[in-house]
CSV table of N, CA and C in Angstrom, one decimal:
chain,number,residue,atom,x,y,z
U,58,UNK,N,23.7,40.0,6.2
U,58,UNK,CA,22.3,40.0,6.0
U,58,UNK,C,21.9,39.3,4.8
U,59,UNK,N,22.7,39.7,3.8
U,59,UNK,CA,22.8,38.5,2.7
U,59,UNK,C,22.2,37.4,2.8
U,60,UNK,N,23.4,36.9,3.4
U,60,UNK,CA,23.4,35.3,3.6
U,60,UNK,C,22.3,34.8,4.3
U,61,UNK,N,22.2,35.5,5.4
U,61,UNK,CA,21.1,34.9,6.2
U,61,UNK,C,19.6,34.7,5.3
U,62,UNK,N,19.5,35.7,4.4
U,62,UNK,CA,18.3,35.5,3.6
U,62,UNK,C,18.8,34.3,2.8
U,63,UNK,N,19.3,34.6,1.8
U,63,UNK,CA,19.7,33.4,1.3
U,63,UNK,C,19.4,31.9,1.3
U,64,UNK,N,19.7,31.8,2.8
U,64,UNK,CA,19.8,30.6,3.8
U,64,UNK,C,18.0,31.1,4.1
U,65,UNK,N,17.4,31.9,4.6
U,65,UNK,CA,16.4,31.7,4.5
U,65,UNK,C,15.2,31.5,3.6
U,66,UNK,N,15.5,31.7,2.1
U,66,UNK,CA,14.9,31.6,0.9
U,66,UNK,C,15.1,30.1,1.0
U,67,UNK,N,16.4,29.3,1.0
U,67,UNK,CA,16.7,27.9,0.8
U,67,UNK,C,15.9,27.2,1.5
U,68,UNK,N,15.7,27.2,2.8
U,68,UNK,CA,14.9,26.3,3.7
U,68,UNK,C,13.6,27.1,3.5
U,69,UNK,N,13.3,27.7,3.1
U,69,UNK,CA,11.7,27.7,2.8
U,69,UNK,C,11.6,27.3,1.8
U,70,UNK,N,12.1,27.2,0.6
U,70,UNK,CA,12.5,26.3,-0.4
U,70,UNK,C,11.7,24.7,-0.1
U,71,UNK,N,12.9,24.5,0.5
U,71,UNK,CA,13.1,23.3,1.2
U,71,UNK,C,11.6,22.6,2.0
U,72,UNK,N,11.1,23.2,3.1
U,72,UNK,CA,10.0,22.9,3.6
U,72,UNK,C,8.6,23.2,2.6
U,73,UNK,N,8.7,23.7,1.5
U,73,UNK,CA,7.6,23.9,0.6
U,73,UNK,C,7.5,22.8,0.0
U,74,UNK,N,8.7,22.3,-0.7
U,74,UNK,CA,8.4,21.2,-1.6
U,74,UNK,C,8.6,19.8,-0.8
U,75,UNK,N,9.0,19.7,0.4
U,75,UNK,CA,8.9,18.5,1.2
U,75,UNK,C,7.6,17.7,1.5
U,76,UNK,N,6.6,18.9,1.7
U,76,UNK,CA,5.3,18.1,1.5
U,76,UNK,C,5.1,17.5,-0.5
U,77,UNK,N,5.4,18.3,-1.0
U,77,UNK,CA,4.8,17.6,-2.2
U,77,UNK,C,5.4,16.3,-2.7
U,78,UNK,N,6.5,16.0,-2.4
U,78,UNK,CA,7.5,14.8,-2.2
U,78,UNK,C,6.7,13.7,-1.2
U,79,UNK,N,6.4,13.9,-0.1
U,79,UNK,CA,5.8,13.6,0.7
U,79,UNK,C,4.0,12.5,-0.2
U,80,UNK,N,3.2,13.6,-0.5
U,80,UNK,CA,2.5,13.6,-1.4
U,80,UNK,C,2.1,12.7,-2.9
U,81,UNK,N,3.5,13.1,-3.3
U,81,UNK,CA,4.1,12.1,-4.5
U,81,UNK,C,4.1,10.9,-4.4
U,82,UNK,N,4.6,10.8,-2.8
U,82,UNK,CA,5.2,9.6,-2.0
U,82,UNK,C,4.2,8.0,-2.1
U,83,UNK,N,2.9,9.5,-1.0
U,83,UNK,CA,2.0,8.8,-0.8
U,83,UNK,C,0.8,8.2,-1.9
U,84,UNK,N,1.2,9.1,-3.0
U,84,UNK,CA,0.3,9.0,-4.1
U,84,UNK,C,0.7,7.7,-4.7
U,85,UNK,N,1.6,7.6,-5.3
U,85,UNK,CA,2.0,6.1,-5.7
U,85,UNK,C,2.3,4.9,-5.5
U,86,UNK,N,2.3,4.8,-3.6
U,86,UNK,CA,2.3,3.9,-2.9
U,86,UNK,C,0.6,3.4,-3.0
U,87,UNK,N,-0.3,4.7,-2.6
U,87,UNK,CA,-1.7,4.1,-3.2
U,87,UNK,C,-2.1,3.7,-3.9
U,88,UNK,N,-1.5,4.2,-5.4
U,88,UNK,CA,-1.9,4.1,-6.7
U,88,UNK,C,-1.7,2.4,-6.8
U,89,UNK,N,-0.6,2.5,-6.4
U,89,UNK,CA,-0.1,0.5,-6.3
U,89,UNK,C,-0.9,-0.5,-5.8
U,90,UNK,N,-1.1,-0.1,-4.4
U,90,UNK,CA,-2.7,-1.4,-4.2
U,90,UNK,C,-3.7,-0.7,-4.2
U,91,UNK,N,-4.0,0.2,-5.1
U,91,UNK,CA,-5.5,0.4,-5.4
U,91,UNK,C,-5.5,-0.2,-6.6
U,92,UNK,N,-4.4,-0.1,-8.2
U,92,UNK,CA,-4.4,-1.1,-8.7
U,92,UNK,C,-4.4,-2.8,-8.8
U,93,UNK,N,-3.8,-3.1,-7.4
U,93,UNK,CA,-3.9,-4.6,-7.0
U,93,UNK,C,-4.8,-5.0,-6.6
U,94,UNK,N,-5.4,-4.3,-5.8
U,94,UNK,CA,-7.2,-4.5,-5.5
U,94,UNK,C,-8.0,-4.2,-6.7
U,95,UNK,N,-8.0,-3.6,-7.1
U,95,UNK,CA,-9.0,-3.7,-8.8
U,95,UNK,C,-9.0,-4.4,-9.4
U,96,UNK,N,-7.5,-5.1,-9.6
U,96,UNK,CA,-6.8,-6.3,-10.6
U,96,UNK,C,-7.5,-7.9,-9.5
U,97,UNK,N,-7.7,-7.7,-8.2
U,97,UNK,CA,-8.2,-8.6,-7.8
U,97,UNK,C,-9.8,-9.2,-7.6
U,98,UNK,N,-10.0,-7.7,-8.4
U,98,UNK,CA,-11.9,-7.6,-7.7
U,98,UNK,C,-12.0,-8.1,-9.2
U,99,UNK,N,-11.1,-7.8,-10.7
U,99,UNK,CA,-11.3,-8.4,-11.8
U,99,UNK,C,-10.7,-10.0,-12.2
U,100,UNK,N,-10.3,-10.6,-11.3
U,100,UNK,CA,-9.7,-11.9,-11.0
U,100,UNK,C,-8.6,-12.1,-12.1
U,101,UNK,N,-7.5,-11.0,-11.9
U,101,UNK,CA,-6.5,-10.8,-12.8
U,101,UNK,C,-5.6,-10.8,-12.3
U,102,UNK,N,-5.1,-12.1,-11.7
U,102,UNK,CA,-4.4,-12.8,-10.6
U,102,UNK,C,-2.5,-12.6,-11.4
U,103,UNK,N,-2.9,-12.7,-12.8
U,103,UNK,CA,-1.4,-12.2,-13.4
U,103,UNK,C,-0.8,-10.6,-12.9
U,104,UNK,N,-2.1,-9.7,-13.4
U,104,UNK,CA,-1.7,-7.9,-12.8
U,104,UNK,C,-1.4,-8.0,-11.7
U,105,UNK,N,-2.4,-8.5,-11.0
U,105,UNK,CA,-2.3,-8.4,-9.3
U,105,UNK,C,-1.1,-9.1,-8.6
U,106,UNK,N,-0.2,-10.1,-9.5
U,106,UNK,CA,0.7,-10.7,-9.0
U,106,UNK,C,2.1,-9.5,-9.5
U,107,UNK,N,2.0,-8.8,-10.4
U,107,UNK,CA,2.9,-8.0,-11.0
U,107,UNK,C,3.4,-6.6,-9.9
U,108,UNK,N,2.3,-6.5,-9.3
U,108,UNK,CA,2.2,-5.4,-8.3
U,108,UNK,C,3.4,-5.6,-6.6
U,109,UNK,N,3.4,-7.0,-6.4
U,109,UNK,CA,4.3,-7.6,-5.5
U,109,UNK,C,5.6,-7.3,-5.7
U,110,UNK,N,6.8,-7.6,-4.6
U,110,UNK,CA,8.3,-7.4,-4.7
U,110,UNK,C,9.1,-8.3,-5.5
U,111,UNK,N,10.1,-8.4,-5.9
U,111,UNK,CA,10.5,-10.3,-6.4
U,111,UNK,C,10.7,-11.1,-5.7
U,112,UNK,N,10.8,-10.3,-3.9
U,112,UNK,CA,10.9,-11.2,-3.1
U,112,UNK,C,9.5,-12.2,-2.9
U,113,UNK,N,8.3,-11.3,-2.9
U,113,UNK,CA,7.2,-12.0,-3.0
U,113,UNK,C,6.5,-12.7,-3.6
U,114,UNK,N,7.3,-12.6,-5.1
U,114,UNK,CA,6.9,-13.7,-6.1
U,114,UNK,C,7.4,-14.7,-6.0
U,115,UNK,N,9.0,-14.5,-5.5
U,115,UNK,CA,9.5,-15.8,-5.6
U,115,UNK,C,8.7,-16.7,-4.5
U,116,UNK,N,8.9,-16.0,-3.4
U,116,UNK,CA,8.1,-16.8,-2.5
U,116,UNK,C,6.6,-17.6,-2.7
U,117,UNK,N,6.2,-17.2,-3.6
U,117,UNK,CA,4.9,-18.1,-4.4
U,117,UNK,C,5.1,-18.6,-5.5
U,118,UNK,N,5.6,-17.7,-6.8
U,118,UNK,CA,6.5,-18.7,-7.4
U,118,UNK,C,5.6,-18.3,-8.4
U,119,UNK,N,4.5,-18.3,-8.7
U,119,UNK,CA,3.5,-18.1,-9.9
U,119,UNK,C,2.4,-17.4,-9.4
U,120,UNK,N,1.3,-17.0,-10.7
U,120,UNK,CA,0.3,-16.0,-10.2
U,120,UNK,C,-1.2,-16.4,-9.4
U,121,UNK,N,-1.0,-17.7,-10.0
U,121,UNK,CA,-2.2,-19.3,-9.8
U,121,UNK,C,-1.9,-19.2,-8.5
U,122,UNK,N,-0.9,-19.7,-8.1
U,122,UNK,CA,-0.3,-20.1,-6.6
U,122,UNK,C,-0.7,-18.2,-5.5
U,123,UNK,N,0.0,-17.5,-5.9
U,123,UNK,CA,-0.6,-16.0,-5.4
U,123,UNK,C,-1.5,-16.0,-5.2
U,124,UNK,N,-2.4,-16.5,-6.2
U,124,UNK,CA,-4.1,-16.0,-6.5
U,124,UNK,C,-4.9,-17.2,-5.0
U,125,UNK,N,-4.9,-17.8,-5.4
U,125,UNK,CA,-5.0,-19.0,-4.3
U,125,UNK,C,-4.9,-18.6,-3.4
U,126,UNK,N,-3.7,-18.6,-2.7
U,126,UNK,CA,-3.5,-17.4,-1.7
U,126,UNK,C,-4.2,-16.2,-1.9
U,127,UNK,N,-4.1,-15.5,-1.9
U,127,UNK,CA,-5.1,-14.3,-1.6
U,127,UNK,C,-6.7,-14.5,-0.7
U,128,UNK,N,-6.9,-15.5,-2.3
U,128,UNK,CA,-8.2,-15.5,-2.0
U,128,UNK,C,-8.8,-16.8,-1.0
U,129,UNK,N,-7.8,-17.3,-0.4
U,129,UNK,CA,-8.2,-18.0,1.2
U,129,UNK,C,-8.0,-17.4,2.0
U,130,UNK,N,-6.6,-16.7,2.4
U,130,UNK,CA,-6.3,-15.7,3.4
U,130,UNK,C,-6.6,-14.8,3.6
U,131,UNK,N,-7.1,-13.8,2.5
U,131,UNK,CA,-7.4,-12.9,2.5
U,131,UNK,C,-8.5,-12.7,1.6
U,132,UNK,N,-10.1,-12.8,1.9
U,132,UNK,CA,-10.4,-13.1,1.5
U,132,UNK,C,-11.7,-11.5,1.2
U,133,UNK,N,-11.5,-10.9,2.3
U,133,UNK,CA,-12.0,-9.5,2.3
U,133,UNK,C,-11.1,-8.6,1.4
U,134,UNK,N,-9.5,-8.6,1.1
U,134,UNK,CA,-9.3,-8.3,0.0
U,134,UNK,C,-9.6,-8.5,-1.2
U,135,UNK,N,-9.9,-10.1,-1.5
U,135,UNK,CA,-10.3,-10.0,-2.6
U,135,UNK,C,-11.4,-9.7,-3.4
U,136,UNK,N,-12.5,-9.7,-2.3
U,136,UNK,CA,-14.0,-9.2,-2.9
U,136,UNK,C,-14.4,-8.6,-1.5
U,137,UNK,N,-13.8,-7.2,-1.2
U,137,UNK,CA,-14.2,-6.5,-0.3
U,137,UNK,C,-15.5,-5.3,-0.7
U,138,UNK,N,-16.4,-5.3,0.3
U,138,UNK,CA,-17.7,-4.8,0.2
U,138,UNK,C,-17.3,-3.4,0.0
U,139,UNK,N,-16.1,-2.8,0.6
U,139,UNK,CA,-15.8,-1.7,0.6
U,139,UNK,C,-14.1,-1.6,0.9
U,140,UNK,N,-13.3,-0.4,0.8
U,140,UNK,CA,-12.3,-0.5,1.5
U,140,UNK,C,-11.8,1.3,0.8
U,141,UNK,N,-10.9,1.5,2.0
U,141,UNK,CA,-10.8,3.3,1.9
U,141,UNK,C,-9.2,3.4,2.8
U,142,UNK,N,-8.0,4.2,2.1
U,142,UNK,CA,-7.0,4.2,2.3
U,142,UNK,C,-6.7,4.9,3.8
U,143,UNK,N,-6.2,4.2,4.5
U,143,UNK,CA,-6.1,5.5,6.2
U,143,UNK,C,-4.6,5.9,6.1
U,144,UNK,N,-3.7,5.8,7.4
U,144,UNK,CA,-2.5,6.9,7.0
U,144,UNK,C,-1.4,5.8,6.7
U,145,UNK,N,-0.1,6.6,6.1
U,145,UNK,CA,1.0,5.7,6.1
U,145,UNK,C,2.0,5.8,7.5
U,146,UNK,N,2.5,4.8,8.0
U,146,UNK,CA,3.0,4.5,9.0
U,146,UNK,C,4.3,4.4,8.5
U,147,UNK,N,5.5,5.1,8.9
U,147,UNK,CA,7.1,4.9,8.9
U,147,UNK,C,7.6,3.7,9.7
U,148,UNK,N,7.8,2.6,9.5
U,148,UNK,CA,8.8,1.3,10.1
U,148,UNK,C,9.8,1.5,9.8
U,149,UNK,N,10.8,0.5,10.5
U,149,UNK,CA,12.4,0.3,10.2
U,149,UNK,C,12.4,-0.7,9.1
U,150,UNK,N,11.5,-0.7,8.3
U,150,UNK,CA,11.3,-1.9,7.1
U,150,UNK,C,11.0,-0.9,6.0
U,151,UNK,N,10.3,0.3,6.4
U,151,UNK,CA,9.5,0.6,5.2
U,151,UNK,C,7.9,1.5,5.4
U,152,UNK,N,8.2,1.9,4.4
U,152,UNK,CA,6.4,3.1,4.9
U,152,UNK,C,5.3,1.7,4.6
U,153,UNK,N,4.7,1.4,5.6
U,153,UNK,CA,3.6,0.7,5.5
U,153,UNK,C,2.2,1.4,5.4
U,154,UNK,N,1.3,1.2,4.6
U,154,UNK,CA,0.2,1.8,3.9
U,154,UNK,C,-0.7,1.2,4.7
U,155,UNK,N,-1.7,2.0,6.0
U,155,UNK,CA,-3.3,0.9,6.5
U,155,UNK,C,-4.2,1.3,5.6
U,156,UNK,N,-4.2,0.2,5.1
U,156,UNK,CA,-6.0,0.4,4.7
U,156,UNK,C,-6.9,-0.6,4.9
U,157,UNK,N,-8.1,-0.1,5.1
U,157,UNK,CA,-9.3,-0.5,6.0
U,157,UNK,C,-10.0,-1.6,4.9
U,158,UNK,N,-11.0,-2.4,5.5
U,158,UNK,CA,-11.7,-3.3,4.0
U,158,UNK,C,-12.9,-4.1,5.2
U,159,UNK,N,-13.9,-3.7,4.7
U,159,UNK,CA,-15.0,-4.5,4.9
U,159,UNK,C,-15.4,-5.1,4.2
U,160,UNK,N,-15.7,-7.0,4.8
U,160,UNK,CA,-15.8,-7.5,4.3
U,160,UNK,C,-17.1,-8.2,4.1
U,161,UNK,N,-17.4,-9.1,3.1
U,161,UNK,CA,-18.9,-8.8,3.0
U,161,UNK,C,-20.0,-9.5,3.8
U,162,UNK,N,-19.5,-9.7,4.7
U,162,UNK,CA,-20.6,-9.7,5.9
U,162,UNK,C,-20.2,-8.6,6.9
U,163,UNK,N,-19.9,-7.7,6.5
U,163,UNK,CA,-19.9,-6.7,7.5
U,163,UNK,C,-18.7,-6.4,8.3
U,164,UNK,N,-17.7,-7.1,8.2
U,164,UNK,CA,-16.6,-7.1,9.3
U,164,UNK,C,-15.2,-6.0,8.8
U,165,UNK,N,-14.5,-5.5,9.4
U,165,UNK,CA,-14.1,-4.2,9.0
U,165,UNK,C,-12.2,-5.3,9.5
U,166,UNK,N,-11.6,-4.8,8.7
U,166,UNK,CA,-10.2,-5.4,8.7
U,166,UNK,C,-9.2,-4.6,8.6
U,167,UNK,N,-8.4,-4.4,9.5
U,167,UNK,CA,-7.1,-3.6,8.7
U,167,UNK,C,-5.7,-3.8,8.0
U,168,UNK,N,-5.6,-3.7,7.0
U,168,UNK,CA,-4.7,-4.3,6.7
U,168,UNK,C,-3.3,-3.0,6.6
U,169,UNK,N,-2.0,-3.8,6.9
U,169,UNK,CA,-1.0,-2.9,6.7
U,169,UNK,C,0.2,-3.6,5.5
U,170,UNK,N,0.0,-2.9,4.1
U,170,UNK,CA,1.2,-3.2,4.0
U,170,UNK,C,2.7,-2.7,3.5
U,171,UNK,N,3.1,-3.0,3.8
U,171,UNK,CA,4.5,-2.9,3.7
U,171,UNK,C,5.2,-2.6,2.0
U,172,UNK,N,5.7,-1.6,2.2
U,172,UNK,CA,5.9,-1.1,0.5
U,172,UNK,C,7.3,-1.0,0.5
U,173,UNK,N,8.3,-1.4,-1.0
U,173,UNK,CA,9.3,-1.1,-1.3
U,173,UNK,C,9.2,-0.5,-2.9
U,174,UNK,N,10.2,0.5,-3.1
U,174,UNK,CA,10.6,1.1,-4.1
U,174,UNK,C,11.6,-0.1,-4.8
U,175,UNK,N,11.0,0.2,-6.4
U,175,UNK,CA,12.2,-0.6,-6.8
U,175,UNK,C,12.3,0.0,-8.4
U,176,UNK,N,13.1,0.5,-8.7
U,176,UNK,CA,13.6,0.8,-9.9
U,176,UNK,C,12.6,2.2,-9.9
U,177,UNK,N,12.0,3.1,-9.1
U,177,UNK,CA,11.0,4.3,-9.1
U,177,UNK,C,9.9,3.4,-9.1
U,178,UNK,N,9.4,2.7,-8.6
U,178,UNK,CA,8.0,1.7,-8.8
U,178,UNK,C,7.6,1.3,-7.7
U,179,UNK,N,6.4,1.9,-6.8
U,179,UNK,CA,6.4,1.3,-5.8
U,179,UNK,C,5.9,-0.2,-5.8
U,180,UNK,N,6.3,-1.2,-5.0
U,180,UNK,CA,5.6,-2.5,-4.6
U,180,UNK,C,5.7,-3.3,-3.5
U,181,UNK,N,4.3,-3.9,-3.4
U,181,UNK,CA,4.0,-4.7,-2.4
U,181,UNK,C,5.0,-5.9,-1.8
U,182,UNK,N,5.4,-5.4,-0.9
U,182,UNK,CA,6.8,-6.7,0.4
U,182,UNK,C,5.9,-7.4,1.0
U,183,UNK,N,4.5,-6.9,1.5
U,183,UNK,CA,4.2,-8.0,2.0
U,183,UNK,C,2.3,-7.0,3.0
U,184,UNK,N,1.8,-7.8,3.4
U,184,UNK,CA,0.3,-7.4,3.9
U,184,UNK,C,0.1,-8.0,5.1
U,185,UNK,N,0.1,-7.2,6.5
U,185,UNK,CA,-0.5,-7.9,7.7
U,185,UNK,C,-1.9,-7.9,7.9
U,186,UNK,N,-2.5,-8.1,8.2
U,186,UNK,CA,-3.9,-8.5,8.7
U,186,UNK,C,-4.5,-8.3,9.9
U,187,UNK,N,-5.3,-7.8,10.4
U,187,UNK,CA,-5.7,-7.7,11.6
U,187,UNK,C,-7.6,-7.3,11.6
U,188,UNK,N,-8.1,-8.1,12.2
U,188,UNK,CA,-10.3,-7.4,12.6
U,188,UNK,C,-9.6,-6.4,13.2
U,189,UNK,N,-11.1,-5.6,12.8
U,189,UNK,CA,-11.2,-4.2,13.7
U,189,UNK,C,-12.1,-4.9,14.7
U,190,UNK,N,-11.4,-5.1,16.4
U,190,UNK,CA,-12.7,-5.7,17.1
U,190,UNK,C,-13.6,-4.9,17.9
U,191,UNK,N,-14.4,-5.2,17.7
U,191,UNK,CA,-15.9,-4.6,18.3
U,191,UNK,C,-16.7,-4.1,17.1
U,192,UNK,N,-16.2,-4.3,15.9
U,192,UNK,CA,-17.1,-3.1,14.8
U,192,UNK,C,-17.6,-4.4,13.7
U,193,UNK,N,-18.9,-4.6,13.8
U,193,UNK,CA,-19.3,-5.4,12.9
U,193,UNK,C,-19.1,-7.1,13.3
U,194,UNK,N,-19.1,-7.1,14.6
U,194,UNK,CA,-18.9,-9.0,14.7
U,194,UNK,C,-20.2,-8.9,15.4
């Protein structure tokens, strides 16, 4: 009878603090592009480039070059009229973060991106893109 409590104190244990891990999870993965969007709505193309993987940097190479980028392709990120975090999605790559961004003519976008841990730090691998269609065209 012991044991069995025991073992049942542990996994309740266990499922208690799973969500807060969970939570933690999700907290710092936000915290990261809500910092990169602030750093981009302040045209601080250096912070906002710091926020990326090394894979991502290297792939651009500087923050000039990043910035540029952004702000052609993505151009509702970088001066979005609004934007509000939705759920994280589990891939075989990585927890990808949607978040939504209207942009300033009205058009609603979702973006997903893709997050890696590196050294306890979450950062940006990479951003897909997609309109929300029918809402705002």
């Amino acid at each position: 009878m012991r044991h069995v409590l025991i073992v049942f104190a542990l996994t309740l244990a266990f499922l208690v603090t799973d969500p807060v891990r969970a939570d933690d999870r999700a907290a710092g993965i936000q915290a990261t592009i809500k910092a990169q969007i602030e750093d981009f709505q302040r045209s601080d193309i250096t912070a906002a480039f710091q926020h990326a993987t090394p894979s991502i940097q290297g792939k651009f190479g500087s923050p000039e070059t990043f910035g540029r980028m952004v702000r052609q392709a993505y151009p509702m990120v970088w001066r979005p009229a609004r934007w509000e975090m939705r759920q994280i999605v589990e891939t075989d790559y990585g927890p990808v973060q949607v978040v939504l961004f209207e942009d300033q003519s009205g058009r609603l976008h979702e973006a997903g991106y893709l997050m890696e841990q590196i050294e306890g730090v979450w950062r940006i691998d990479g951003v897909r893109l997609r309109a929300v269609p029918g809402v705002g065209t």
